[in-house]
Amino acid sequence: SQYVAMEGIYKQYGNYEASKDVNFHITEGKIVALLGPSGSGKTTILRMLAGLEHPDQGDIYIAGKRVNSIVPAKRGIGFVFQNYALFRHMTVFDNIVFGLTVQKEDPNIIKKRVLELLDLVGLANLQDRYPGELSGGQRQRVAFARALAPRPDVLLLDEPFAAIDAKVKHELRQWLKATIKKSGITSIFVTHDQEEAVELADEIIVTNNGRIEQMGTPEEIYGQP
Ligand code: ADP
Ligand code: ADP
């Protein structure tokens, strides 16, 4: 099925072709890695799914709906930025609230939802801290909770482990994978790290020079684990 899809996508920045005939279909509930070397067009694909960039040609589908002319806030996506983009002057609690207030929800519903999310990411005891008082992994969890707050259909993550210490990466990947699976959300993340893609993803889309070179399960692409 075509839960998330790109069909015949082309994108140029000036004369530079960042996406050349990009096509893929993703099934609901999968965790998918966009894997490729720096400059291969991964982030461009993610940003076009989010509506932060627009293709010159082709169609984009989110949750089965064509979204080409739909603004980012209405696409049903959550976005975790590479540096997490948390608000330094806001507590953990308020950073997560921010993911919801754009929807003008009832304050009691907001509070209940934030407490649910704090529980999901295991940060209930740190809800009054500021981002500057957290580890990289804890900041990632806050960004993750904030992105999930409005119950998006699809979660997009740009290099979610770029700011994480090598020593704790493995543990945090396992945590993120388990937590994504628990929430059941279709997720797409960008990485240049093959080991990370294999460890986290159900399916891998390999990008090279603006094109999709391969797509399949880690086993299909790299053989038996
Ligand atoms: P990746 O995420 O795989 O590193 P990107 O999608 O970020 O690749 O970039 C693909 C190419 O497009 C790179 O060569 C990059 O320099 C170029 N590019 C990306 N964004 C812009 C932009 N806003 N303006 C001009 N060139 C860009
Ligand atoms: P308002 O005053 O706008 O109705 P709330 O009463 O919902 O807002 O919450 C105000 C602030 O109090 C929140 O943004 C948050 O920082 C803090 N807060 C609310 N509920 C909790 C809670 N259960 N635990 C910790 N902080 C909370």
PDB file of C-alpha atoms and ligand atoms in Angstrom:
ATOM      1  CA  SER A   1       0.000   0.000   0.000  1.00  0.00           C
ATOM      2  CA  GLN A   2       1.052   3.639  -0.461  1.00  0.00           C
ATOM      3  CA  TYR A   3       0.976   5.010   3.029  1.00  0.00           C
ATOM      4  CA  VAL A   4       3.910   7.335   2.402  1.00  0.00           C
ATOM      5  CA  ALA A   5       5.094   7.704  -1.168  1.00  0.00           C
ATOM      6  CA  MET A   6       7.031   9.776  -3.653  1.00  0.00           C
ATOM      7  CA  GLU A   7       6.382   9.375  -7.357  1.00  0.00           C
ATOM      8  CA  GLY A   8       8.597  10.897 -10.043  1.00  0.00           C
ATOM      9  CA  ILE A   9      10.112  13.530  -7.766  1.00  0.00           C
ATOM     10  CA  TYR A  10      12.634  16.014  -9.201  1.00  0.00           C
ATOM     11  CA  LYS A  11      14.158  18.875  -7.200  1.00  0.00           C
ATOM     12  CA  GLN A  12      16.799  21.405  -8.223  1.00  0.00           C
ATOM     13  CA  TYR A  13      18.588  24.041  -6.139  1.00  0.00           C
ATOM     14  CA  GLY A  14      19.712  26.468  -8.832  1.00  0.00           C
ATOM     15  CA  ASN A  15      21.436  24.211 -11.373  1.00  0.00           C
ATOM     16  CA  TYR A  16      22.085  21.473  -8.850  1.00  0.00           C
ATOM     17  CA  GLU A  17      19.811  18.418  -9.093  1.00  0.00           C
ATOM     18  CA  ALA A  18      19.271  17.255  -5.505  1.00  0.00           C
ATOM     19  CA  SER A  19      16.519  14.713  -6.415  1.00  0.00           C
ATOM     20  CA  LYS A  20      16.329  12.908  -9.754  1.00  0.00           C
ATOM     21  CA  ASP A  21      13.293  10.713 -10.402  1.00  0.00           C
ATOM     22  CA  VAL A  22      12.797   9.653  -6.776  1.00  0.00           C
ATOM     23  CA  ASN A  23      10.167   6.923  -6.338  1.00  0.00           C
ATOM     24  CA  PHE A  24       9.293   4.895  -3.257  1.00  0.00           C
ATOM     25  CA  HIS A  25       6.324   3.508  -1.348  1.00  0.00           C
ATOM     26  CA  ILE A  26       6.259   2.893   2.394  1.00  0.00           C
ATOM     27  CA  THR A  27       3.753   0.666   4.213  1.00  0.00           C
ATOM     28  CA  GLU A  28       1.985   1.887   7.360  1.00  0.00           C
ATOM     29  CA  GLY A  29       3.801   1.160  10.637  1.00  0.00           C
ATOM     30  CA  LYS A  30       7.268   0.659   9.152  1.00  0.00           C
ATOM     31  CA  ILE A  31      10.483   2.282  10.327  1.00  0.00           C
ATOM     32  CA  VAL A  32      12.412   3.343   7.229  1.00  0.00           C
ATOM     33  CA  ALA A  33      15.977   4.649   6.941  1.00  0.00           C
ATOM     34  CA  LEU A  34      17.073   7.063   4.237  1.00  0.00           C
ATOM     35  CA  LEU A  35      20.727   6.010   4.014  1.00  0.00           C
ATOM     36  CA  GLY A  36      23.438   7.505   1.838  1.00  0.00           C
ATOM     37  CA  PRO A  37      26.596   9.593   1.776  1.00  0.00           C
ATOM     38  CA  SER A  38      26.618  13.291   2.559  1.00  0.00           C
ATOM     39  CA  GLY A  39      25.106  15.299  -0.303  1.00  0.00           C
ATOM     40  CA  SER A  40      23.198  12.327  -1.765  1.00  0.00           C
ATOM     41  CA  GLY A  41      19.800  13.985  -1.260  1.00  0.00           C
ATOM     42  CA  LYS A  42      18.451  12.361   1.921  1.00  0.00           C
ATOM     43  CA  THR A  43      17.558  15.546   3.774  1.00  0.00           C
ATOM     44  CA  THR A  44      15.957  17.017   0.649  1.00  0.00           C
ATOM     45  CA  ILE A  45      13.596  14.011   0.525  1.00  0.00           C
ATOM     46  CA  LEU A  46      12.741  14.388   4.232  1.00  0.00           C
ATOM     47  CA  ARG A  47      12.128  18.131   3.897  1.00  0.00           C
ATOM     48  CA  MET A  48       9.889  17.627   0.857  1.00  0.00           C
ATOM     49  CA  LEU A  49       7.829  15.047   2.796  1.00  0.00           C
ATOM     50  CA  ALA A  50       7.498  17.636   5.573  1.00  0.00           C
ATOM     51  CA  GLY A  51       6.563  20.393   3.123  1.00  0.00           C
ATOM     52  CA  LEU A  52       9.622  22.483   4.048  1.00  0.00           C
ATOM     53  CA  GLU A  53      10.815  22.209   0.421  1.00  0.00           C
ATOM     54  CA  HIS A  54       8.757  21.732  -2.737  1.00  0.00           C
ATOM     55  CA  PRO A  55       9.510  19.400  -5.638  1.00  0.00           C
ATOM     56  CA  ASP A  56       9.757  20.778  -9.183  1.00  0.00           C
ATOM     57  CA  GLN A  57       7.957  17.673 -10.430  1.00  0.00           C
ATOM     58  CA  GLY A  58       6.198  14.644  -8.987  1.00  0.00           C
ATOM     59  CA  ASP A  59       3.701  13.635  -6.312  1.00  0.00           C
ATOM     60  CA  ILE A  60       4.011  13.251  -2.536  1.00  0.00           C
ATOM     61  CA  TYR A  61       1.645  11.142  -0.419  1.00  0.00           C
ATOM     62  CA  ILE A  62       1.280  11.108   3.371  1.00  0.00           C
ATOM     63  CA  ALA A  63      -1.174   8.726   5.036  1.00  0.00           C
ATOM     64  CA  GLY A  64      -2.469   7.864   1.574  1.00  0.00           C
ATOM     65  CA  LYS A  65      -3.314  11.446   0.655  1.00  0.00           C
ATOM     66  CA  ARG A  66      -1.599  13.615  -1.966  1.00  0.00           C
ATOM     67  CA  VAL A  67      -0.073  16.499   0.005  1.00  0.00           C
ATOM     68  CA  ASN A  68       1.805  18.551  -2.622  1.00  0.00           C
ATOM     69  CA  SER A  69      -0.215  21.680  -1.952  1.00  0.00           C
ATOM     70  CA  ILE A  70      -0.813  21.111   1.787  1.00  0.00           C
ATOM     71  CA  VAL A  71       1.101  23.248   4.319  1.00  0.00           C
ATOM     72  CA  PRO A  72       3.511  21.498   6.757  1.00  0.00           C
ATOM     73  CA  ALA A  73       1.245  21.956   9.812  1.00  0.00           C
ATOM     74  CA  LYS A  74      -1.602  20.137   8.057  1.00  0.00           C
ATOM     75  CA  ARG A  75       0.319  17.202   6.604  1.00  0.00           C
ATOM     76  CA  GLY A  76      -0.026  14.986   9.680  1.00  0.00           C
ATOM     77  CA  ILE A  77       3.722  14.763  10.210  1.00  0.00           C
ATOM     78  CA  GLY A  78       5.927  15.204  13.253  1.00  0.00           C
ATOM     79  CA  PHE A  79       9.516  16.364  12.725  1.00  0.00           C
ATOM     80  CA  VAL A  80      12.552  15.768  14.927  1.00  0.00           C
ATOM     81  CA  PHE A  81      15.333  18.140  13.881  1.00  0.00           C
ATOM     82  CA  GLN A  82      18.990  17.182  13.919  1.00  0.00           C
ATOM     83  CA  ASN A  83      19.842  19.488  16.843  1.00  0.00           C
ATOM     84  CA  TYR A  84      16.353  18.887  18.364  1.00  0.00           C
ATOM     85  CA  ALA A  85      15.510  22.631  18.220  1.00  0.00           C
ATOM     86  CA  LEU A  86      14.219  22.749  21.808  1.00  0.00           C
ATOM     87  CA  PHE A  87      13.378  26.097  23.423  1.00  0.00           C
ATOM     88  CA  ARG A  88      16.100  26.860  25.958  1.00  0.00           C
ATOM     89  CA  HIS A  89      13.913  29.099  28.098  1.00  0.00           C
ATOM     90  CA  MET A  90      11.117  26.523  28.366  1.00  0.00           C
ATOM     91  CA  THR A  91      10.937  23.509  30.659  1.00  0.00           C
ATOM     92  CA  VAL A  92      10.693  19.975  29.331  1.00  0.00           C
ATOM     93  CA  PHE A  93       6.967  20.095  30.091  1.00  0.00           C
ATOM     94  CA  ASP A  94       6.457  23.348  28.171  1.00  0.00           C
ATOM     95  CA  ASN A  95       8.577  22.212  25.238  1.00  0.00           C
ATOM     96  CA  ILE A  96       6.197  19.283  24.820  1.00  0.00           C
ATOM     97  CA  VAL A  97       3.166  21.532  25.346  1.00  0.00           C
ATOM     98  CA  PHE A  98       4.439  23.610  22.431  1.00  0.00           C
ATOM     99  CA  GLY A  99       3.807  20.635  20.135  1.00  0.00           C
ATOM    100  CA  LEU A 100       0.108  20.900  21.045  1.00  0.00           C
ATOM    101  CA  THR A 101      -0.749  24.562  21.553  1.00  0.00           C
ATOM    102  CA  VAL A 102      -0.830  25.242  17.816  1.00  0.00           C
ATOM    103  CA  GLN A 103      -3.978  23.117  17.850  1.00  0.00           C
ATOM    104  CA  LYS A 104      -5.718  25.307  20.470  1.00  0.00           C
ATOM    105  CA  GLU A 105      -6.679  22.314  22.596  1.00  0.00           C
ATOM    106  CA  ASP A 106      -8.368  22.458  25.989  1.00  0.00           C
ATOM    107  CA  PRO A 107      -5.659  22.968  28.735  1.00  0.00           C
ATOM    108  CA  ASN A 108      -6.766  19.866  30.637  1.00  0.00           C
ATOM    109  CA  ILE A 109      -6.530  17.719  27.547  1.00  0.00           C
ATOM    110  CA  ILE A 110      -3.097  19.213  26.839  1.00  0.00           C
ATOM    111  CA  LYS A 111      -1.877  18.446  30.358  1.00  0.00           C
ATOM    112  CA  LYS A 112      -3.129  14.862  30.190  1.00  0.00           C
ATOM    113  CA  ARG A 113      -1.499  14.314  26.822  1.00  0.00           C
ATOM    114  CA  VAL A 114       1.839  15.796  27.958  1.00  0.00           C
ATOM    115  CA  LEU A 115       1.890  13.579  31.055  1.00  0.00           C
ATOM    116  CA  GLU A 116       1.185  10.564  28.812  1.00  0.00           C
ATOM    117  CA  LEU A 117       4.093  11.552  26.569  1.00  0.00           C
ATOM    118  CA  LEU A 118       6.449  12.175  29.521  1.00  0.00           C
ATOM    119  CA  ASP A 119       5.597   8.666  30.638  1.00  0.00           C
ATOM    120  CA  LEU A 120       6.197   7.227  27.154  1.00  0.00           C
ATOM    121  CA  VAL A 121       9.681   8.769  26.953  1.00  0.00           C
ATOM    122  CA  GLY A 122      10.537   8.134  30.620  1.00  0.00           C
ATOM    123  CA  LEU A 123      11.048  11.783  31.568  1.00  0.00           C
ATOM    124  CA  ALA A 124       8.247  12.347  34.096  1.00  0.00           C
ATOM    125  CA  ASN A 125      10.813  13.105  36.837  1.00  0.00           C
ATOM    126  CA  LEU A 126      12.599  15.700  34.667  1.00  0.00           C
ATOM    127  CA  GLN A 127       9.561  17.653  33.443  1.00  0.00           C
ATOM    128  CA  ASP A 128      10.589  20.884  35.229  1.00  0.00           C
ATOM    129  CA  ARG A 129      14.172  20.888  33.923  1.00  0.00           C
ATOM    130  CA  TYR A 130      15.440  23.110  31.125  1.00  0.00           C
ATOM    131  CA  PRO A 131      17.105  21.659  27.995  1.00  0.00           C
ATOM    132  CA  GLY A 132      20.504  22.946  29.187  1.00  0.00           C
ATOM    133  CA  GLU A 133      20.186  20.655  32.211  1.00  0.00           C
ATOM    134  CA  LEU A 134      19.666  17.499  30.138  1.00  0.00           C
ATOM    135  CA  SER A 135      21.945  14.979  28.425  1.00  0.00           C
ATOM    136  CA  GLY A 136      21.878  14.609  24.628  1.00  0.00           C
ATOM    137  CA  GLY A 137      19.773  11.472  24.933  1.00  0.00           C
ATOM    138  CA  GLN A 138      17.276  13.187  27.224  1.00  0.00           C
ATOM    139  CA  ARG A 139      16.995  16.119  24.795  1.00  0.00           C
ATOM    140  CA  GLN A 140      16.329  13.668  21.989  1.00  0.00           C
ATOM    141  CA  ARG A 141      13.497  12.156  24.061  1.00  0.00           C
ATOM    142  CA  VAL A 142      11.943  15.582  24.609  1.00  0.00           C
ATOM    143  CA  ALA A 143      12.115  16.372  20.879  1.00  0.00           C
ATOM    144  CA  PHE A 144      10.586  12.975  20.151  1.00  0.00           C
ATOM    145  CA  ALA A 145       7.734  13.565  22.649  1.00  0.00           C
ATOM    146  CA  ARG A 146       7.088  17.044  21.244  1.00  0.00           C
ATOM    147  CA  ALA A 147       6.894  15.686  17.692  1.00  0.00           C
ATOM    148  CA  LEU A 148       4.448  12.956  18.768  1.00  0.00           C
ATOM    149  CA  ALA A 149       2.263  15.299  20.844  1.00  0.00           C
ATOM    150  CA  PRO A 150      -0.325  16.147  18.151  1.00  0.00           C
ATOM    151  CA  ARG A 151      -0.622  12.439  17.168  1.00  0.00           C
ATOM    152  CA  PRO A 152       0.857  12.740  13.675  1.00  0.00           C
ATOM    153  CA  ASP A 153       0.394   9.944  11.131  1.00  0.00           C
ATOM    154  CA  VAL A 154       4.076   9.948  10.218  1.00  0.00           C
ATOM    155  CA  LEU A 155       7.235  10.830  12.145  1.00  0.00           C
ATOM    156  CA  LEU A 156      10.261  12.282  10.309  1.00  0.00           C
ATOM    157  CA  LEU A 157      13.671  12.347  12.002  1.00  0.00           C
ATOM    158  CA  ASP A 158      16.741  14.114  10.613  1.00  0.00           C
ATOM    159  CA  GLU A 159      19.933  12.340  11.811  1.00  0.00           C
ATOM    160  CA  PRO A 160      18.410  11.666  15.249  1.00  0.00           C
ATOM    161  CA  PHE A 161      21.707  10.369  16.699  1.00  0.00           C
ATOM    162  CA  ALA A 162      24.050  13.047  15.331  1.00  0.00           C
ATOM    163  CA  ALA A 163      24.289  14.755  18.736  1.00  0.00           C
ATOM    164  CA  ILE A 164      24.551  11.519  20.753  1.00  0.00           C
ATOM    165  CA  ASP A 165      27.711  10.196  22.373  1.00  0.00           C
ATOM    166  CA  ALA A 166      29.079   7.078  20.623  1.00  0.00           C
ATOM    167  CA  LYS A 167      29.088   5.193  23.936  1.00  0.00           C
ATOM    168  CA  VAL A 168      25.326   5.435  24.426  1.00  0.00           C
ATOM    169  CA  LYS A 169      24.186   5.319  20.782  1.00  0.00           C
ATOM    170  CA  HIS A 170      23.435   1.595  20.768  1.00  0.00           C
ATOM    171  CA  GLU A 171      21.301   1.793  23.903  1.00  0.00           C
ATOM    172  CA  LEU A 172      19.425   4.870  22.637  1.00  0.00           C
ATOM    173  CA  ARG A 173      18.752   3.286  19.244  1.00  0.00           C
ATOM    174  CA  GLN A 174      17.220   0.268  20.952  1.00  0.00           C
ATOM    175  CA  TRP A 175      15.143   2.596  23.107  1.00  0.00           C
ATOM    176  CA  LEU A 176      13.958   4.657  20.115  1.00  0.00           C
ATOM    177  CA  LYS A 177      13.097   1.565  18.092  1.00  0.00           C
ATOM    178  CA  ALA A 178      11.103   0.033  20.958  1.00  0.00           C
ATOM    179  CA  THR A 179       9.315   3.310  21.660  1.00  0.00           C
ATOM    180  CA  ILE A 180       8.426   3.893  18.001  1.00  0.00           C
ATOM    181  CA  LYS A 181       7.119   0.330  17.759  1.00  0.00           C
ATOM    182  CA  LYS A 182       5.076   0.838  20.936  1.00  0.00           C
ATOM    183  CA  SER A 183       3.462   3.967  19.475  1.00  0.00           C
ATOM    184  CA  GLY A 184       3.015   2.194  16.106  1.00  0.00           C
ATOM    185  CA  ILE A 185       3.846   5.347  14.144  1.00  0.00           C
ATOM    186  CA  THR A 186       5.241   5.112  10.610  1.00  0.00           C
ATOM    187  CA  SER A 187       8.728   6.636  10.872  1.00  0.00           C
ATOM    188  CA  ILE A 188      11.348   7.780   8.391  1.00  0.00           C
ATOM    189  CA  PHE A 189      14.819   8.800   9.526  1.00  0.00           C
ATOM    190  CA  VAL A 190      17.894  10.135   7.760  1.00  0.00           C
ATOM    191  CA  THR A 191      21.312   8.649   8.470  1.00  0.00           C
ATOM    192  CA  HIS A 192      24.703   8.227   6.804  1.00  0.00           C
ATOM    193  CA  ASP A 193      25.528   5.337   9.161  1.00  0.00           C
ATOM    194  CA  GLN A 194      24.867   1.860   7.711  1.00  0.00           C
ATOM    195  CA  GLU A 195      25.074   0.188  11.116  1.00  0.00           C
ATOM    196  CA  GLU A 196      22.440   2.573  12.435  1.00  0.00           C
ATOM    197  CA  ALA A 197      20.135   1.910   9.472  1.00  0.00           C
ATOM    198  CA  VAL A 198      20.468  -1.865   9.903  1.00  0.00           C
ATOM    199  CA  GLU A 199      19.910  -1.680  13.662  1.00  0.00           C
ATOM    200  CA  LEU A 200      16.820   0.535  13.542  1.00  0.00           C
ATOM    201  CA  ALA A 201      15.034   0.125  10.248  1.00  0.00           C
ATOM    202  CA  ASP A 202      12.514  -2.370   8.861  1.00  0.00           C
ATOM    203  CA  GLU A 203      13.403  -1.079   5.399  1.00  0.00           C
ATOM    204  CA  ILE A 204      16.283   0.931   3.986  1.00  0.00           C
ATOM    205  CA  ILE A 205      16.176   3.377   1.074  1.00  0.00           C
ATOM    206  CA  VAL A 206      19.706   3.898  -0.239  1.00  0.00           C
ATOM    207  CA  THR A 207      20.315   7.274  -1.883  1.00  0.00           C
ATOM    208  CA  ASN A 208      23.225   8.182  -4.135  1.00  0.00           C
ATOM    209  CA  ASN A 209      23.765  11.298  -6.211  1.00  0.00           C
ATOM    210  CA  GLY A 210      20.104  12.384  -5.936  1.00  0.00           C
ATOM    211  CA  ARG A 211      18.705   8.990  -6.924  1.00  0.00           C
ATOM    212  CA  ILE A 212      17.394   5.967  -5.069  1.00  0.00           C
ATOM    213  CA  GLU A 213      19.907   3.228  -5.636  1.00  0.00           C
ATOM    214  CA  GLN A 214      18.260   0.419  -3.660  1.00  0.00           C
ATOM    215  CA  MET A 215      15.321  -0.220  -1.364  1.00  0.00           C
ATOM    216  CA  GLY A 216      14.663  -3.261   0.792  1.00  0.00           C
ATOM    217  CA  THR A 217      14.946  -4.854   4.212  1.00  0.00           C
ATOM    218  CA  PRO A 218      18.415  -4.829   5.830  1.00  0.00           C
ATOM    219  CA  GLU A 219      18.667  -8.563   5.001  1.00  0.00           C
ATOM    220  CA  GLU A 220      17.753  -7.989   1.341  1.00  0.00           C
ATOM    221  CA  ILE A 221      20.373  -5.272   0.994  1.00  0.00           C
ATOM    222  CA  TYR A 222      23.211  -6.504   3.196  1.00  0.00           C
ATOM    223  CA  GLY A 223      22.542 -10.244   3.550  1.00  0.00           C
ATOM    224  CA  GLN A 224      21.855 -12.129   6.768  1.00  0.00           C
ATOM    225  CA  PRO A 225      22.282 -10.111   9.982  1.00  0.00           C
TER     226      PRO A 225
HETATM  227  P1  ADP B   1      22.166  14.777   2.325  1.00  0.00           P
HETATM  228  O1  ADP B   1      21.063  14.937   3.302  1.00  0.00           O
HETATM  229  O2  ADP B   1      22.196  13.419   1.705  1.00  0.00           O
HETATM  230  O3  ADP B   1      23.487  15.174   2.872  1.00  0.00           O
HETATM  231  P2  ADP B   1      20.953  17.032   0.992  1.00  0.00           P
HETATM  232  O4  ADP B   1      19.622  16.601   0.571  1.00  0.00           O
HETATM  233  O5  ADP B   1      21.080  17.864   2.211  1.00  0.00           O
HETATM  234  O6  ADP B   1      21.891  15.740   1.095  1.00  0.00           O
HETATM  235  O7  ADP B   1      21.659  17.817  -0.164  1.00  0.00           O
HETATM  236  C1  ADP B   1      21.767  17.343  -1.498  1.00  0.00           C
HETATM  237  C2  ADP B   1      22.520  18.386  -2.301  1.00  0.00           C
HETATM  238  O8  ADP B   1      21.730  19.544  -2.442  1.00  0.00           O
HETATM  239  C3  ADP B   1      23.810  18.810  -1.637  1.00  0.00           C
HETATM  240  O9  ADP B   1      24.792  18.915  -2.635  1.00  0.00           O
HETATM  241  C4  ADP B   1      23.497  20.163  -1.054  1.00  0.00           C
HETATM  242  O10 ADP B   1      24.639  20.981  -1.053  1.00  0.00           O
HETATM  243  C5  ADP B   1      22.433  20.677  -1.975  1.00  0.00           C
HETATM  244  N1  ADP B   1      21.483  21.543  -1.258  1.00  0.00           N
HETATM  245  C6  ADP B   1      20.694  21.168  -0.228  1.00  0.00           C
HETATM  246  N2  ADP B   1      19.929  22.194   0.185  1.00  0.00           N
HETATM  247  C7  ADP B   1      20.239  23.229  -0.604  1.00  0.00           C
HETATM  248  C8  ADP B   1      19.783  24.583  -0.682  1.00  0.00           C
HETATM  249  N3  ADP B   1      18.840  25.045   0.142  1.00  0.00           N
HETATM  250  N4  ADP B   1      20.329  25.366  -1.620  1.00  0.00           N
HETATM  251  C9  ADP B   1      21.266  24.901  -2.461  1.00  0.00           C
HETATM  252  N5  ADP B   1      21.721  23.651  -2.442  1.00  0.00           N
HETATM  253  C10 ADP B   1      21.224  22.815  -1.523  1.00  0.00           C
HETATM  254  P1  ADP B   2      -2.797  27.677  31.982  1.00  0.00           P
HETATM  255  O1  ADP B   2      -2.424  28.469  33.190  1.00  0.00           O
HETATM  256  O2  ADP B   2      -2.474  28.335  30.691  1.00  0.00           O
HETATM  257  O3  ADP B   2      -4.162  27.048  32.054  1.00  0.00           O
HETATM  258  P2  ADP B   2      -1.795  25.129  32.788  1.00  0.00           P
HETATM  259  O4  ADP B   2      -2.430  25.300  34.087  1.00  0.00           O
HETATM  260  O5  ADP B   2      -2.270  24.020  31.927  1.00  0.00           O
HETATM  261  O6  ADP B   2      -1.784  26.465  31.950  1.00  0.00           O
HETATM  262  O7  ADP B   2      -0.242  24.930  32.991  1.00  0.00           O
HETATM  263  C1  ADP B   2       0.624  26.016  33.160  1.00  0.00           C
HETATM  264  C2  ADP B   2       2.007  25.498  33.280  1.00  0.00           C
HETATM  265  O8  ADP B   2       2.160  24.780  34.482  1.00  0.00           O
HETATM  266  C3  ADP B   2       2.386  24.488  32.219  1.00  0.00           C
HETATM  267  O9  ADP B   2       2.796  25.059  31.028  1.00  0.00           O
HETATM  268  C4  ADP B   2       3.465  23.743  32.911  1.00  0.00           C
HETATM  269  O10 ADP B   2       4.698  24.436  32.868  1.00  0.00           O
HETATM  270  C5  ADP B   2       3.013  23.686  34.319  1.00  0.00           C
HETATM  271  N1  ADP B   2       2.284  22.444  34.552  1.00  0.00           N
HETATM  272  C6  ADP B   2       1.001  22.185  34.353  1.00  0.00           C
HETATM  273  N2  ADP B   2       0.676  20.965  34.718  1.00  0.00           N
HETATM  274  C7  ADP B   2       1.797  20.414  35.190  1.00  0.00           C
HETATM  275  C8  ADP B   2       2.104  19.149  35.741  1.00  0.00           C
HETATM  276  N3  ADP B   2       1.204  18.205  35.893  1.00  0.00           N
HETATM  277  N4  ADP B   2       3.365  18.953  36.111  1.00  0.00           N
HETATM  278  C9  ADP B   2       4.282  19.912  35.976  1.00  0.00           C
HETATM  279  N5  ADP B   2       4.056  21.109  35.471  1.00  0.00           N
HETATM  280  C10 ADP B   2       2.827  21.364  35.092  1.00  0.00           C
END
